[in-house]
Amino acid sequence: MSSHPEVLWAQRSDKIYLTVCLPDAKDVTVKSETQGLFNFSATGAHGKSFDFSLELYDNITPEGCKVNIGLRNILCSVQKEKKGWWKRLLKSDEKPAPYIKVDWNKWCDEDEEESVKSDSLASDDDYEVGNDKDGESSDDEGLLYLPDLEKARAN
């Protein structure tokens, strides 16, 4: 019996980003079809089988789809056949399965896309999650930098 891994998604006008959260995945198989069918299967830790199928909102270009297998997750970039914003990820207007969630780290609203084009999120090859629009790590918020630390010690 197979299980469903957590799937995070985000979109741009020309792509859908799917992040499958599955550490130490082996035998990863991703298939996409023009009419918007997306199939995933893999073996996780301890030989457990994971798979899911999605009927995406609109048609896609299978040749433009890319997969990057990492240690903790599998990153899929799915090329839309026609540029434009989808109302939702799936064709069905029912509530998506509980294992499908929005990837707020990669999310971009329609009116923000132009300003994000130069950002690292717009690149297929760079899936950095912790960067904001200024290129600084958001994890550093609230930390004192060396010059600030020296000023604080002087007081």
mmCIF file of C-alpha atoms in Angstrom:
data_model
loop_
_atom_site.group_PDB
_atom_site.id
_atom_site.type_symbol
_atom_site.label_atom_id
_atom_site.label_comp_id
_atom_site.label_asym_id
_atom_site.label_seq_id
_atom_site.Cartn_x
_atom_site.Cartn_y
_atom_site.Cartn_z
ATOM 1 C CA MET A 1 0.000 0.000 0.000
ATOM 2 C CA SER A 2 1.314 3.460 -0.902
ATOM 3 C CA SER A 3 1.085 6.767 0.943
ATOM 4 C CA HIS A 4 0.910 10.362 -0.201
ATOM 5 C CA PRO A 5 3.852 12.660 0.535
ATOM 6 C CA GLU A 6 3.230 16.307 1.372
ATOM 7 C CA VAL A 7 3.122 18.382 -1.836
ATOM 8 C CA LEU A 8 3.685 22.149 -1.824
ATOM 9 C CA TRP A 9 2.751 24.234 -4.881
ATOM 10 C CA ALA A 10 3.203 27.760 -6.205
ATOM 11 C CA GLN A 11 2.728 29.348 -9.613
ATOM 12 C CA ARG A 12 3.998 31.950 -12.033
ATOM 13 C CA SER A 13 2.284 32.957 -15.276
ATOM 14 C CA ASP A 14 4.313 30.358 -17.196
ATOM 15 C CA LYS A 15 5.048 27.621 -14.592
ATOM 16 C CA ILE A 16 3.791 25.624 -11.664
ATOM 17 C CA TYR A 17 6.284 24.682 -8.944
ATOM 18 C CA LEU A 18 5.633 21.428 -7.070
ATOM 19 C CA THR A 19 7.801 20.469 -4.104
ATOM 20 C CA VAL A 20 7.343 16.870 -2.955
ATOM 21 C CA CYS A 21 8.518 16.555 0.650
ATOM 22 C CA LEU A 22 10.084 13.110 0.749
ATOM 23 C CA PRO A 23 13.498 12.648 2.419
ATOM 24 C CA ASP A 24 15.891 10.030 1.023
ATOM 25 C CA ALA A 25 13.683 9.261 -1.997
ATOM 26 C CA LYS A 26 14.740 6.476 -4.346
ATOM 27 C CA ASP A 27 13.365 5.249 -7.672
ATOM 28 C CA VAL A 28 11.685 8.608 -8.349
ATOM 29 C CA THR A 29 9.398 8.580 -11.388
ATOM 30 C CA VAL A 30 7.663 11.729 -12.629
ATOM 31 C CA LYS A 31 5.419 11.667 -15.692
ATOM 32 C CA SER A 32 3.506 14.573 -17.150
ATOM 33 C CA GLU A 33 1.074 14.601 -20.052
ATOM 34 C CA THR A 34 -0.125 17.437 -22.269
ATOM 35 C CA GLN A 35 -3.704 17.365 -20.971
ATOM 36 C CA GLY A 36 -2.448 18.260 -17.472
ATOM 37 C CA LEU A 37 -1.950 14.829 -15.924
ATOM 38 C CA PHE A 38 0.949 14.732 -13.472
ATOM 39 C CA ASN A 39 2.025 11.412 -11.920
ATOM 40 C CA PHE A 40 4.629 10.885 -9.211
ATOM 41 C CA SER A 41 5.961 7.740 -7.570
ATOM 42 C CA ALA A 42 8.979 7.018 -5.387
ATOM 43 C CA THR A 43 10.270 4.809 -2.638
ATOM 44 C CA GLY A 44 10.976 6.544 0.663
ATOM 45 C CA ALA A 45 12.944 5.547 3.716
ATOM 46 C CA HIS A 46 12.495 1.936 4.838
ATOM 47 C CA GLY A 47 11.179 0.949 1.374
ATOM 48 C CA LYS A 48 7.788 2.628 1.847
ATOM 49 C CA SER A 49 6.038 3.399 -1.442
ATOM 50 C CA PHE A 50 4.689 6.901 -2.160
ATOM 51 C CA ASP A 51 2.646 8.032 -5.137
ATOM 52 C CA PHE A 52 0.014 10.483 -6.303
ATOM 53 C CA SER A 53 -1.640 11.699 -9.489
ATOM 54 C CA LEU A 54 -2.870 15.217 -10.147
ATOM 55 C CA GLU A 55 -5.194 16.440 -12.857
ATOM 56 C CA LEU A 56 -3.872 19.975 -13.237
ATOM 57 C CA TYR A 57 -6.117 22.948 -13.990
ATOM 58 C CA ASP A 58 -5.018 23.350 -17.626
ATOM 59 C CA ASN A 59 -2.736 21.875 -20.279
ATOM 60 C CA ILE A 60 1.029 21.697 -19.774
ATOM 61 C CA THR A 61 4.115 21.199 -21.947
ATOM 62 C CA PRO A 62 5.749 17.918 -20.831
ATOM 63 C CA GLU A 63 9.044 18.757 -22.606
ATOM 64 C CA GLY A 64 9.374 21.922 -20.492
ATOM 65 C CA CYS A 65 8.980 20.113 -17.177
ATOM 66 C CA LYS A 66 12.097 19.736 -15.014
ATOM 67 C CA VAL A 67 12.776 17.616 -11.931
ATOM 68 C CA ASN A 68 15.489 18.157 -9.319
ATOM 69 C CA ILE A 69 15.913 15.379 -6.739
ATOM 70 C CA GLY A 70 17.351 16.614 -3.446
ATOM 71 C CA LEU A 71 18.105 14.936 -0.134
ATOM 72 C CA ARG A 72 14.877 16.093 1.528
ATOM 73 C CA ASN A 73 12.519 16.781 -1.358
ATOM 74 C CA ILE A 74 11.882 16.575 -5.081
ATOM 75 C CA LEU A 75 11.431 19.885 -6.886
ATOM 76 C CA CYS A 76 9.323 19.874 -10.063
ATOM 77 C CA SER A 77 8.921 22.804 -12.424
ATOM 78 C CA VAL A 78 5.900 22.222 -14.686
ATOM 79 C CA GLN A 79 5.677 24.355 -17.835
ATOM 80 C CA LYS A 80 2.193 25.718 -18.631
ATOM 81 C CA GLU A 81 1.073 25.363 -22.248
ATOM 82 C CA LYS A 82 -0.410 28.888 -22.247
ATOM 83 C CA LYS A 83 0.894 31.780 -20.183
ATOM 84 C CA GLY A 84 -1.604 32.946 -17.620
ATOM 85 C CA TRP A 85 -2.673 32.590 -13.996
ATOM 86 C CA TRP A 86 -4.659 29.556 -12.948
ATOM 87 C CA LYS A 87 -7.513 29.990 -10.474
ATOM 88 C CA ARG A 88 -6.348 26.847 -8.675
ATOM 89 C CA LEU A 89 -3.907 23.955 -9.058
ATOM 90 C CA LEU A 90 -6.374 21.202 -9.927
ATOM 91 C CA LYS A 91 -9.068 20.951 -12.593
ATOM 92 C CA SER A 92 -11.652 19.890 -10.025
ATOM 93 C CA ASP A 93 -13.175 22.722 -8.014
ATOM 94 C CA GLU A 94 -13.455 20.471 -4.968
ATOM 95 C CA LYS A 95 -11.187 21.083 -1.989
ATOM 96 C CA PRO A 96 -7.747 19.574 -2.760
ATOM 97 C CA ALA A 97 -6.458 16.578 -0.833
ATOM 98 C CA PRO A 98 -5.011 17.447 2.594
ATOM 99 C CA TYR A 99 -1.478 16.542 1.480
ATOM 100 C CA ILE A 100 -1.508 19.404 -1.110
ATOM 101 C CA LYS A 101 -0.603 22.794 0.355
ATOM 102 C CA VAL A 102 0.418 26.220 -0.904
ATOM 103 C CA ASP A 103 4.164 26.891 -0.877
ATOM 104 C CA TRP A 104 4.171 30.411 0.571
ATOM 105 C CA ASN A 105 7.984 30.592 0.243
ATOM 106 C CA LYS A 106 7.707 30.450 -3.551
ATOM 107 C CA TRP A 107 4.280 32.032 -3.963
ATOM 108 C CA CYS A 108 3.928 35.121 -6.132
ATOM 109 C CA ASP A 109 0.753 37.084 -6.811
ATOM 110 C CA GLU A 110 -0.145 38.055 -10.351
ATOM 111 C CA ASP A 111 0.572 41.750 -9.785
ATOM 112 C CA GLU A 112 3.943 41.023 -8.106
ATOM 113 C CA GLU A 113 5.382 38.813 -10.839
ATOM 114 C CA GLU A 114 7.242 41.563 -12.723
ATOM 115 C CA SER A 115 9.123 42.691 -9.614
ATOM 116 C CA VAL A 116 10.056 39.093 -8.796
ATOM 117 C CA LYS A 117 11.371 38.252 -12.301
ATOM 118 C CA SER A 118 14.903 39.236 -11.299
ATOM 119 C CA ASP A 119 14.620 37.461 -7.939
ATOM 120 C CA SER A 120 16.095 34.014 -7.373
ATOM 121 C CA LEU A 121 12.585 32.541 -7.195
ATOM 122 C CA ALA A 122 12.076 33.190 -10.919
ATOM 123 C CA SER A 123 15.002 30.925 -11.836
ATOM 124 C CA ASP A 124 14.550 27.214 -12.533
ATOM 125 C CA ASP A 125 18.025 26.410 -11.292
ATOM 126 C CA ASP A 126 17.799 28.186 -7.940
ATOM 127 C CA TYR A 127 15.266 27.000 -5.397
ATOM 128 C CA GLU A 128 16.548 28.970 -2.400
ATOM 129 C CA VAL A 129 13.783 29.334 0.124
ATOM 130 C CA GLY A 130 15.175 31.756 2.723
ATOM 131 C CA ASN A 131 15.821 34.792 0.509
ATOM 132 C CA ASP A 132 13.681 37.883 0.424
ATOM 133 C CA LYS A 133 13.570 40.417 -2.401
ATOM 134 C CA ASP A 134 16.733 42.196 -1.230
ATOM 135 C CA GLY A 135 18.714 38.951 -1.375
ATOM 136 C CA GLU A 136 19.236 38.936 2.387
ATOM 137 C CA SER A 137 18.350 35.899 4.426
ATOM 138 C CA SER A 138 15.081 36.284 6.293
ATOM 139 C CA ASP A 139 16.501 34.027 9.015
ATOM 140 C CA ASP A 140 18.805 36.895 10.076
ATOM 141 C CA GLU A 141 15.966 39.135 11.253
ATOM 142 C CA GLY A 142 16.582 40.312 14.782
ATOM 143 C CA LEU A 143 20.284 39.411 14.800
ATOM 144 C CA LEU A 144 22.951 41.995 15.532
ATOM 145 C CA TYR A 145 25.718 42.374 12.989
ATOM 146 C CA LEU A 146 29.314 42.922 14.119
ATOM 147 C CA PRO A 147 29.314 46.774 13.922
ATOM 148 C CA ASP A 148 25.972 46.855 15.817
ATOM 149 C CA LEU A 149 27.332 44.443 18.418
ATOM 150 C CA GLU A 150 30.362 46.669 19.024
ATOM 151 C CA LYS A 151 28.066 49.699 19.466
ATOM 152 C CA ALA A 152 25.920 47.741 21.931
ATOM 153 C CA ARG A 153 29.010 46.729 23.977
ATOM 154 C CA ALA A 154 30.179 50.368 24.156
ATOM 155 C CA ASN A 155 26.920 51.382 25.896
#
